[in-house]
Tab-separated table of C-alpha atoms and ligand atoms in Angstrom:
chain	number	residue	atom	x	y	z
A	1	MET	CA	43.757	26.015	46.720
A	2	LYS	CA	44.776	26.010	43.189
A	3	THR	CA	43.724	23.499	40.854
A	4	GLN	CA	46.704	21.569	39.591
A	5	PHE	CA	44.916	19.639	37.049
A	6	THR	CA	42.184	19.969	34.571
A	7	ARG	CA	40.219	18.221	32.234
A	8	LEU	CA	40.984	18.097	28.413
A	9	ARG	CA	39.297	20.547	26.192
A	10	GLY	CA	35.705	18.652	24.693
A	11	MET	CA	36.014	16.574	27.256
A	12	ALA	CA	33.244	16.925	29.848
A	13	ASP	CA	32.428	15.846	33.848
A	14	LEU	CA	29.306	14.127	34.149
A	15	LEU	CA	28.510	14.840	37.872
A	16	PRO	CA	26.216	13.207	39.778
A	17	ALA	CA	23.778	16.794	39.932
A	18	THR	CA	23.821	16.679	36.083
A	19	ILE	CA	23.238	13.226	35.627
A	20	ALA	CA	19.518	12.662	35.963
A	21	PRO	CA	19.106	12.801	32.220
A	22	TRP	CA	21.785	10.186	31.425
A	23	GLN	CA	20.308	7.844	33.489
A	24	ARG	CA	16.478	8.463	31.311
A	25	LEU	CA	18.265	8.465	28.405
A	26	GLU	CA	20.023	5.496	29.395
A	27	ALA	CA	17.047	3.803	30.729
A	28	ALA	CA	15.084	4.271	27.414
A	29	VAL	CA	17.170	2.899	25.580
A	30	GLY	CA	17.699	-0.196	26.759
A	31	HIS	CA	13.936	-0.841	27.189
A	32	ALA	CA	13.415	0.205	23.121
A	33	MET	CA	16.677	-2.066	22.296
A	34	ARG	CA	14.509	-4.877	23.774
A	35	ALA	CA	11.231	-4.464	22.936
A	36	TYR	CA	12.857	-4.322	19.356
A	37	GLY	CA	14.881	-7.877	20.376
A	38	TYR	CA	18.628	-6.289	19.854
A	39	GLY	CA	21.707	-7.701	21.714
A	40	GLU	CA	23.953	-5.657	22.986
A	41	MET	CA	27.571	-5.371	22.142
A	42	ARG	CA	30.653	-4.223	23.998
A	43	THR	CA	34.128	-3.723	22.060
A	44	PRO	CA	37.429	-1.788	23.136
A	45	LEU	CA	37.626	1.596	23.125
A	46	ILE	CA	41.142	1.651	21.328
A	47	GLU	CA	41.579	-0.589	17.836
A	48	ARG	CA	44.924	-0.483	15.443
A	49	THR	CA	44.430	2.518	12.938
A	50	SER	CA	44.275	0.298	9.726
A	51	LEU	CA	41.064	-0.673	10.694
A	52	PHE	CA	39.253	2.653	10.685
A	53	GLN	CA	41.131	3.958	7.543
A	54	ARG	CA	40.364	0.748	6.387
A	55	SER	CA	36.520	1.194	6.953
A	56	ILE	CA	35.710	4.594	7.584
A	57	GLY	CA	38.491	5.296	4.797
A	58	GLU	CA	41.234	7.612	3.680
A	59	ALA	CA	39.131	10.926	2.706
A	60	THR	CA	36.948	11.353	5.230
A	61	ASP	CA	37.040	14.171	7.786
A	62	ILE	CA	37.426	11.867	10.459
A	63	VAL	CA	40.405	9.862	9.118
A	64	GLU	CA	41.949	12.780	7.729
A	65	LYS	CA	42.214	14.886	10.815
A	66	GLU	CA	39.930	13.844	14.000
A	67	MET	CA	41.520	10.580	15.273
A	68	TYR	CA	43.049	10.076	18.051
A	69	THR	CA	46.187	7.871	17.083
A	70	PHE	CA	49.472	7.052	19.059
A	71	SER	CA	52.306	4.567	18.900
A	72	ASP	CA	51.795	1.937	21.507
A	73	ARG	CA	55.154	0.810	23.317
A	74	LYS	CA	56.042	-1.759	20.382
A	75	GLY	CA	55.914	0.711	17.856
A	76	GLU	CA	52.051	-0.560	16.632
A	77	SER	CA	49.667	2.678	15.725
A	78	MET	CA	46.670	2.503	17.430
A	79	SER	CA	43.447	4.339	17.743
A	80	LEU	CA	40.754	5.962	20.224
A	81	ARG	CA	37.911	4.902	18.464
A	82	PRO	CA	35.922	7.649	16.700
A	83	GLU	CA	32.499	5.547	15.502
A	84	ASN	CA	32.001	2.098	16.673
A	85	THR	CA	30.472	0.616	13.031
A	86	ALA	CA	33.827	-0.528	12.208
A	87	GLY	CA	34.228	-1.729	15.466
A	88	CYS	CA	31.372	-4.049	15.980
A	89	VAL	CA	31.702	-5.492	12.885
A	90	ARG	CA	35.280	-6.331	13.659
A	91	ALA	CA	33.964	-7.854	16.773
A	92	ALA	CA	31.457	-9.906	14.675
A	93	ILE	CA	33.410	-11.248	11.949
A	94	GLU	CA	36.102	-11.988	14.682
A	95	ASN	CA	33.510	-13.791	16.592
A	96	GLY	CA	32.036	-15.831	13.995
A	97	MET	CA	28.708	-14.304	14.201
A	98	LEU	CA	28.448	-13.599	10.868
A	99	GLN	CA	27.759	-17.453	8.706
A	100	PRO	CA	26.227	-17.334	5.961
A	101	GLY	CA	22.129	-16.991	6.427
A	102	SER	CA	22.819	-15.151	9.841
A	103	VAL	CA	21.486	-12.261	11.190
A	104	ASN	CA	22.135	-10.133	13.858
A	105	ARG	CA	20.555	-7.660	15.645
A	106	VAL	CA	23.321	-5.805	17.942
A	107	TRP	CA	23.562	-1.594	19.899
A	108	TYR	CA	25.927	-0.634	21.879
A	109	THR	CA	26.927	2.502	23.368
A	110	GLY	CA	30.147	4.322	24.682
A	111	PRO	CA	32.547	7.310	24.190
A	112	MET	CA	33.642	7.694	20.958
A	113	PHE	CA	36.815	10.078	20.512
A	114	ARG	CA	37.337	12.836	17.712
A	115	TYR	CA	39.623	16.113	18.108
A	116	GLU	CA	36.847	18.725	16.635
A	117	ARG	CA	36.513	21.831	17.424
A	118	PRO	CA	34.160	21.869	20.836
A	119	GLN	CA	30.653	23.803	21.443
A	120	LEU	CA	27.010	22.531	22.264
A	121	GLY	CA	26.829	19.744	21.119
A	122	ARG	CA	30.310	18.976	19.976
A	123	GLN	CA	32.852	17.134	21.709
A	124	ARG	CA	36.385	15.389	22.020
A	125	GLN	CA	34.937	12.785	23.850
A	126	PHE	CA	31.281	12.266	23.218
A	127	PHE	CA	28.950	9.343	23.599
A	128	GLN	CA	26.864	7.489	21.304
A	129	VAL	CA	24.432	4.883	21.459
A	130	GLY	CA	23.946	2.579	18.097
A	131	ALA	CA	22.028	-0.064	16.365
A	132	GLU	CA	23.353	-2.207	13.854
A	133	VAL	CA	21.736	-4.844	11.185
A	134	TYR	CA	23.926	-7.738	10.154
A	135	GLY	CA	22.458	-10.312	7.018
A	136	LEU	CA	19.383	-8.303	5.573
A	137	ALA	CA	19.738	-6.651	2.160
A	138	GLY	CA	16.188	-5.227	2.122
A	139	PRO	CA	14.032	-1.753	3.077
A	140	ALA	CA	11.991	-3.482	5.876
A	141	VAL	CA	15.016	-3.316	8.414
A	142	GLU	CA	15.377	-0.165	7.220
A	143	ALA	CA	12.286	1.035	7.997
A	144	GLU	CA	12.613	-1.261	11.407
A	145	LEU	CA	15.622	0.872	12.518
A	146	ILE	CA	14.340	3.657	11.482
A	147	LEU	CA	11.012	2.901	13.538
A	148	LEU	CA	13.106	1.721	16.671
A	149	SER	CA	15.388	5.476	17.062
A	150	ALA	CA	11.192	7.212	16.202
A	151	ARG	CA	10.074	5.017	19.614
A	152	LEU	CA	12.685	6.191	21.466
A	153	TRP	CA	12.241	10.439	20.523
A	154	ARG	CA	8.341	9.254	21.343
A	155	GLU	CA	9.601	7.939	24.628
A	156	LEU	CA	11.697	10.858	25.142
A	157	ASP	CA	8.932	13.153	24.180
A	158	ILE	CA	11.321	14.994	21.721
A	159	MET	CA	9.589	13.867	18.244
A	160	ASP	CA	7.790	17.216	17.694
A	161	ALA	CA	11.746	19.391	17.697
A	162	LEU	CA	13.223	15.948	14.720
A	163	THR	CA	12.471	15.661	11.242
A	164	LEU	CA	13.590	12.502	9.441
A	165	GLU	CA	15.503	13.234	6.226
A	166	ILE	CA	16.156	10.397	3.776
A	167	ASN	CA	17.819	9.726	0.841
A	168	THR	CA	18.956	6.866	-1.319
A	169	LEU	CA	23.075	6.642	-2.568
A	170	GLY	CA	22.571	3.930	-4.820
A	171	ASP	CA	24.890	0.368	-5.145
A	172	PRO	CA	28.168	1.115	-6.046
A	173	ASP	CA	27.952	1.027	-9.512
A	174	ASP	CA	25.141	3.716	-9.904
A	175	ARG	CA	28.091	5.744	-7.308
A	176	ALA	CA	30.232	5.263	-9.697
A	177	ARG	CA	28.748	6.552	-12.900
A	178	TYR	CA	27.624	9.597	-10.333
A	179	ARG	CA	30.641	10.523	-9.297
A	180	GLU	CA	32.146	10.684	-12.813
A	181	LYS	CA	29.521	12.679	-13.884
A	182	LEU	CA	29.776	15.023	-11.094
A	183	VAL	CA	33.790	15.742	-11.277
A	184	ALA	CA	32.961	16.567	-14.652
A	185	TYR	CA	30.444	18.909	-13.555
A	186	PHE	CA	32.512	20.780	-11.134
A	187	ASN	CA	35.759	20.215	-13.143
A	188	GLU	CA	33.134	23.063	-15.588
A	189	HIS	CA	32.648	25.147	-12.108
A	190	LYS	CA	36.301	24.987	-10.739
A	191	SER	CA	36.647	28.813	-10.597
A	192	ILE	CA	34.114	28.346	-7.898
A	193	LEU	CA	35.520	25.968	-5.541
A	194	ASP	CA	37.001	26.641	-2.694
A	195	GLU	CA	39.969	24.977	-1.299
A	196	ASP	CA	38.309	22.216	0.984
A	197	SER	CA	36.205	21.248	-2.185
A	198	LEU	CA	39.120	21.034	-4.484
A	199	ARG	CA	41.010	19.212	-2.453
A	200	ARG	CA	37.612	16.461	-2.275
A	201	LEU	CA	37.331	16.735	-6.327
A	202	ASP	CA	39.695	14.045	-6.212
A	203	ARG	CA	39.000	12.138	-3.252
A	204	ASN	CA	35.708	12.340	-2.128
A	205	PRO	CA	33.527	14.757	-4.541
A	206	LEU	CA	29.961	14.204	-3.062
A	207	ARG	CA	31.201	15.226	-0.254
A	208	ILE	CA	31.352	18.699	-1.802
A	209	LEU	CA	27.517	18.430	-2.532
A	210	ASP	CA	27.584	18.509	1.333
A	211	SER	CA	29.205	22.710	1.777
A	212	LYS	CA	27.555	24.690	3.768
A	213	ASN	CA	29.670	27.544	2.055
A	214	PRO	CA	27.001	30.368	0.745
A	215	ALA	CA	29.112	31.410	-2.871
A	216	MET	CA	29.024	27.992	-4.288
A	217	GLN	CA	25.116	27.221	-3.183
A	218	ASP	CA	23.774	28.002	-7.112
A	219	MET	CA	26.526	26.261	-8.704
A	220	ILE	CA	25.409	22.840	-6.085
A	221	ASN	CA	22.297	23.089	-6.184
A	222	ALA	CA	22.518	23.241	-10.221
A	223	ALA	CA	24.678	19.759	-10.146
A	224	PRO	CA	23.393	16.789	-12.051
A	225	SER	CA	21.464	14.976	-9.301
A	226	LEU	CA	22.469	11.364	-8.232
A	227	LYS	CA	18.757	10.432	-9.120
A	228	ASP	CA	19.134	10.255	-12.874
A	229	SER	CA	22.187	7.610	-12.250
A	230	LEU	CA	20.232	5.168	-10.089
A	231	SER	CA	19.289	2.048	-11.649
A	232	ASP	CA	15.549	0.564	-11.769
A	233	GLU	CA	16.525	-1.928	-8.756
A	234	SER	CA	17.620	0.839	-6.816
A	235	ARG	CA	15.329	3.259	-7.304
A	236	GLY	CA	13.061	0.156	-6.279
A	237	HIS	CA	14.872	-0.448	-3.126
A	238	PHE	CA	14.261	3.102	-1.928
A	239	ALA	CA	10.545	3.318	-3.059
A	240	LEU	CA	9.714	0.376	-0.847
A	241	LEU	CA	10.915	2.427	1.980
A	242	CYS	CA	9.410	5.264	2.004
A	243	GLU	CA	6.476	3.358	0.954
A	244	LEU	CA	7.021	0.902	4.453
A	245	LEU	CA	7.447	3.877	6.591
A	246	GLU	CA	4.348	6.103	5.117
A	247	ALA	CA	2.654	2.752	6.217
A	248	SER	CA	4.444	2.911	9.401
A	249	GLY	CA	3.540	6.473	9.987
A	250	ILE	CA	6.538	7.785	9.831
A	251	LYS	CA	7.364	11.117	7.831
A	252	ALA	CA	10.047	11.312	6.210
A	253	THR	CA	11.738	14.135	3.747
A	254	ILE	CA	13.143	13.344	0.927
A	255	ASN	CA	17.052	15.247	0.370
A	256	PRO	CA	18.656	14.255	-2.419
A	257	ARG	CA	21.704	16.620	-0.685
A	258	LEU	CA	21.909	13.752	2.164
A	259	VAL	CA	25.296	12.317	1.623
A	260	ARG	CA	27.131	11.328	5.154
A	261	GLY	CA	30.710	11.965	5.520
A	262	LEU	CA	31.170	7.932	5.520
A	263	ASP	CA	32.589	7.074	2.918
A	264	TYR	CA	30.689	3.227	3.459
A	265	TYR	CA	27.090	3.728	2.654
A	266	SER	CA	24.650	2.537	-0.301
A	267	HIS	CA	21.517	2.669	-0.721
A	268	THR	CA	19.434	4.143	1.963
A	269	VAL	CA	20.304	7.450	4.450
A	270	PHE	CA	18.928	9.218	7.013
A	271	GLU	CA	19.927	11.487	9.347
A	272	TRP	CA	17.124	13.095	12.449
A	273	THR	CA	17.134	17.092	12.470
A	274	THR	CA	16.234	19.693	14.266
A	275	THR	CA	16.594	23.250	14.387
A	276	GLU	CA	16.785	23.854	17.882
A	277	LEU	CA	19.977	23.403	18.107
A	278	GLY	CA	22.138	25.777	16.210
A	279	SER	CA	24.792	24.047	13.545
A	280	GLN	CA	24.443	20.696	15.324
A	281	SER	CA	21.992	19.997	13.913
A	282	ALA	CA	22.204	16.134	13.098
A	283	VAL	CA	21.151	14.264	16.193
A	284	CYS	CA	21.192	10.887	14.975
A	285	ALA	CA	22.407	9.053	11.480
A	286	GLY	CA	22.894	6.380	9.363
A	287	GLY	CA	22.352	4.360	6.438
A	288	ARG	CA	22.870	1.154	4.394
A	289	TYR	CA	26.637	0.127	4.525
A	290	ASP	CA	26.956	-3.118	2.496
A	291	GLY	CA	30.083	-2.913	1.050
A	292	LEU	CA	31.355	-2.804	4.514
A	293	LEU	CA	31.287	-6.321	5.830
A	294	GLU	CA	32.718	-7.300	2.574
A	295	GLN	CA	35.803	-4.946	2.802
A	296	LEU	CA	36.613	-6.256	6.302
A	297	GLY	CA	36.505	-9.907	5.650
A	298	ALA	CA	32.748	-10.840	5.826
A	299	LYS	CA	31.385	-12.377	2.231
A	300	ASN	CA	28.046	-11.492	1.016
A	301	MET	CA	26.804	-9.699	4.648
A	302	PRO	CA	25.015	-7.007	3.715
A	303	GLY	CA	24.945	-4.308	7.131
A	304	VAL	CA	22.840	-1.298	8.160
A	305	GLY	CA	22.410	0.903	11.055
A	306	TRP	CA	22.563	4.499	12.922
A	307	ALA	CA	24.210	5.829	15.772
A	308	PHE	CA	22.827	9.180	17.390
A	309	GLY	CA	25.339	11.049	19.806
A	310	MET	CA	23.742	11.354	23.116
A	311	GLU	CA	24.923	15.272	23.916
A	312	ARG	CA	22.730	16.350	21.730
A	313	VAL	CA	20.051	14.173	22.548
A	314	ILE	CA	19.949	15.710	25.946
A	315	ALA	CA	20.934	19.567	24.929
A	316	LEU	CA	17.562	18.402	23.081
A	317	MET	CA	16.082	16.903	25.944
A	318	ASP	CA	17.228	20.216	27.924
A	319	LYS	CA	15.926	22.954	25.340
A	320	LEU	CA	12.626	21.420	25.515
A	321	GLY	CA	11.931	21.182	29.038
A	322	LYS	CA	12.952	17.397	28.736
A	323	THR	CA	14.826	16.436	31.701
A	324	ALA	CA	14.482	15.129	35.097
A	325	ALA	CA	15.297	16.376	38.279
A	326	PRO	CA	17.981	14.582	40.430
A	327	SER	CA	17.355	11.959	42.811
A	328	ALA	CA	16.864	12.865	46.063
A	329	PRO	CA	17.367	9.794	48.410
A	330	ASP	CA	13.579	8.264	49.818
A	331	VAL	CA	14.658	8.195	53.654
A	332	PHE	CA	16.944	10.176	55.106
A	333	VAL	CA	18.177	7.888	58.490
A	334	MET	CA	19.460	9.929	61.679
A	335	GLY	CA	19.970	8.931	65.018
A	336	THR	CA	20.034	11.057	68.178
A	337	ASP	CA	23.578	11.085	70.330
A	338	GLU	CA	22.332	7.732	72.403
A	339	VAL	CA	22.091	6.016	69.614
A	340	SER	CA	25.414	4.386	67.788
A	341	ALA	CA	26.609	4.894	64.391
A	342	ALA	CA	26.371	0.655	64.033
A	343	ASP	CA	22.857	1.057	64.993
A	344	SER	CA	22.044	3.817	63.033
A	345	LEU	CA	23.848	2.118	60.276
A	346	ALA	CA	21.991	-1.620	61.260
A	347	LEU	CA	18.241	0.380	61.040
A	348	ALA	CA	19.259	1.727	57.560
A	349	GLU	CA	20.313	-1.299	56.271
A	350	TYR	CA	16.646	-2.842	57.663
A	351	ILE	CA	15.272	0.061	55.802
A	352	ARG	CA	17.237	-1.372	52.379
A	353	GLN	CA	16.005	-4.302	52.830
A	354	GLN	CA	12.473	-3.536	53.281
A	355	LEU	CA	12.281	-0.908	50.453
A	356	PRO	CA	14.480	-2.649	48.148
A	357	ASN	CA	13.877	0.490	45.224
A	358	ALA	CA	13.795	3.000	47.501
A	359	SER	CA	17.010	5.027	48.235
A	360	VAL	CA	18.091	5.452	51.874
A	361	LEU	CA	20.445	7.474	52.672
A	362	HIS	CA	22.177	7.230	55.759
A	363	ASN	CA	23.246	10.443	58.085
A	364	THR	CA	27.241	9.234	59.228
A	365	GLY	CA	28.821	11.743	61.067
A	366	GLY	CA	27.093	11.925	64.001
A	367	GLY	CA	25.779	15.914	64.922
A	368	SER	CA	22.997	17.556	66.866
A	369	MET	CA	19.010	17.124	65.844
A	370	LYS	CA	19.264	20.820	63.982
A	371	SER	CA	22.250	19.947	62.458
A	372	GLN	CA	20.920	16.565	60.843
A	373	PHE	CA	17.368	17.770	60.002
A	374	ARG	CA	19.277	20.726	57.952
A	375	LYS	CA	21.495	17.514	56.326
A	376	ALA	CA	17.967	16.112	56.056
A	377	ASP	CA	16.327	18.670	54.144
A	378	LYS	CA	19.415	19.452	51.926
A	379	SER	CA	19.202	15.706	50.498
A	380	GLY	CA	15.555	16.775	49.274
A	381	ALA	CA	14.571	13.303	50.511
A	382	ALA	CA	10.885	12.990	51.668
A	383	PHE	CA	10.963	11.689	54.627
A	384	ALA	CA	13.135	10.968	58.097
A	385	ALA	CA	13.792	7.946	59.910
A	386	ILE	CA	14.960	8.638	62.935
A	387	ILE	CA	15.936	6.137	66.277
A	388	GLY	CA	16.703	7.881	70.220
A	389	GLY	CA	18.180	5.741	72.471
A	390	ASP	CA	14.374	5.067	73.834
A	391	GLU	CA	13.083	3.837	70.606
A	392	LEU	CA	16.455	1.778	69.834
A	393	ALA	CA	15.350	-0.318	73.239
A	394	LYS	CA	12.134	-0.811	72.033
A	395	GLY	CA	12.465	-1.529	68.759
A	396	LEU	CA	10.272	1.459	67.532
A	397	VAL	CA	11.541	4.444	64.704
A	398	THR	CA	9.682	7.353	64.128
A	399	LEU	CA	8.617	8.561	60.614
A	400	LYS	CA	8.756	11.968	59.914
A	401	PRO	CA	7.755	13.718	56.066
A	402	LEU	CA	10.215	16.094	55.171
A	403	LEU	CA	8.554	16.518	51.652
A	404	GLY	CA	5.214	18.678	52.232
A	405	GLY	CA	2.413	17.919	55.182
A	406	GLY	CA	1.853	15.264	57.702
A	407	GLU	CA	2.417	14.239	60.922
A	408	GLN	CA	5.235	12.098	62.780
A	409	GLN	CA	5.050	9.227	63.411
A	410	THR	CA	6.658	6.633	66.017
A	411	LEU	CA	5.976	3.111	65.212
A	412	PRO	CA	7.676	-0.584	65.615
A	413	ARG	CA	10.239	-0.901	62.675
A	414	THR	CA	8.677	-3.786	60.736
A	415	GLU	CA	6.007	-1.150	60.469
A	416	PHE	CA	8.314	1.341	59.382
A	417	ALA	CA	8.407	0.078	55.156
A	418	GLU	CA	4.601	0.140	54.690
A	419	ALA	CA	3.548	2.930	56.682
A	420	VAL	CA	6.027	4.485	53.761
A	421	GLN	CA	4.426	3.170	51.365
A	422	ASN	CA	1.098	3.989	52.444
A	423	ARG	CA	2.408	7.989	53.054
A	424	ILE	CA	3.143	7.668	49.080
A	425	ASN	CA	0.032	6.326	48.237
A	426	GLU	CA	-1.596	8.688	49.739
B	501	ATP	P1	28.683	16.188	12.529
B	501	ATP	O1	27.865	16.494	11.011
B	501	ATP	O2	27.267	17.357	13.352
B	501	ATP	O3	30.191	16.495	12.164
B	501	ATP	P2	28.597	13.336	11.807
B	501	ATP	O4	28.372	13.301	10.125
B	501	ATP	O5	30.195	13.973	12.083
B	501	ATP	O6	27.928	14.956	11.980
B	501	ATP	P3	28.333	11.058	12.330
B	501	ATP	O7	29.548	10.448	12.285
B	501	ATP	O8	27.319	10.673	11.870
B	501	ATP	O9	28.301	12.191	12.749
B	501	ATP	O10	27.814	10.008	13.927
B	501	ATP	C1	26.631	10.050	13.946
B	501	ATP	C2	26.210	10.698	15.526
B	501	ATP	O11	27.167	11.410	16.635
B	501	ATP	C3	26.036	12.791	14.830
B	501	ATP	O12	24.954	13.320	14.446
B	501	ATP	C4	26.198	13.288	16.424
B	501	ATP	O13	24.981	12.986	16.585
B	501	ATP	C5	26.745	12.889	17.149
B	501	ATP	N1	28.723	13.299	17.056
B	501	ATP	C6	29.023	13.397	15.774
B	501	ATP	N2	30.529	13.816	16.490
B	501	ATP	C7	30.190	14.542	17.609
B	501	ATP	C8	31.321	15.342	18.297
B	501	ATP	N3	31.448	15.216	18.168
B	501	ATP	N4	30.259	15.433	19.388
B	501	ATP	C9	29.044	14.802	20.173
B	501	ATP	N5	28.028	14.070	19.125
B	501	ATP	C10	28.989	14.467	17.529
B	502	MG	MG1	31.706	15.612	12.067
């Protein structure tokens, strides 16, 4: 049959056969967030375009060329969210969460949308998990956020493949001073700048430092360093973060070239990177964005957070052989043709009540015992629960192990759950 509809480029269908690592990751995230006292936040997938222009910045790749923007029926410009820091801050302000002196620790997960060239670890609809803290200005909360991410990598057993890179961008004054020096320097070397960099020269010169163009590397390496423009206060902030990380047993590499793509960062920025995923090396990225909250209407409210791409974490889990097998049912319920569908359904319900954590698959549709056993084997179930007319009349059920050895046994229904437990414990 001809397939009439296909999914859009860069958007994936996640199917039952490959969902296991997603669920494993989601469970680990829920667990870690609870352990650190973060509360989940869910905001709309669509926001006014102006929110993203205001927060992410007009001169960023995201706003310049990656957003899915459209007019609604009244002509108002909307965008699918390309990230969720802006949406969370908007929601926190709108819902009165950011009273003076308040501290909020929140997290989110969900799809984000960016019109990019799809490749491994780069989708047009991709999923992020993010953690954000509003109301704490010091480096201790930055260390906490980094520890939270590290805890996740350890729980997923992918820590060995990840490196933490950190840098400081200083405060807005430091950055303004640095920007001036940098623009002067790049102007001296204008003939070496490529087209992208020339465009960034006026709008976002720090981003030029991020360029991967080999022809520009020597010039970039010799560019003035932000470090020399930092105030004593900014230096102190960063030095304390480094101490806190060291005291917490977290190894960090200082990367003076790490500037991050978004306009709203100040002071600390960091990335967890890997060499296992080709050019999509950034797995998790974050930093402090004190100015953003004020820009969106919260007075004097510092903010800091990170986000990671779930596809990249799963690709890494996959590469390292840490993805779980798809989950198979525990019990497959079948009946002989003397047993009605109502009776075998009732048995399946009974077993689900007795074994509330088990996955119990009911064979709908009948068929010969041979074909039912074939279906049971194909499902990967560990046990079959079988009833015939005789068993039905006497309140019995037959338990047959399908994986490995073990005798089948016929026993009262009331003892089925216990027998399954005993066999699992063996
Ligand atoms: P990159 O440099 O890879 O484009 P970015 O700086 O645009 O990343 P952020 O906006 O900081 O990324 O988003 C945080 C994380 O979200 C990234 O580190 C990455 O893991 C993930 N991510 C970003 N864009 C995509 C995408 N198109 N597909 C899948 N994951 C993505
Ligand atoms: Mg990007």
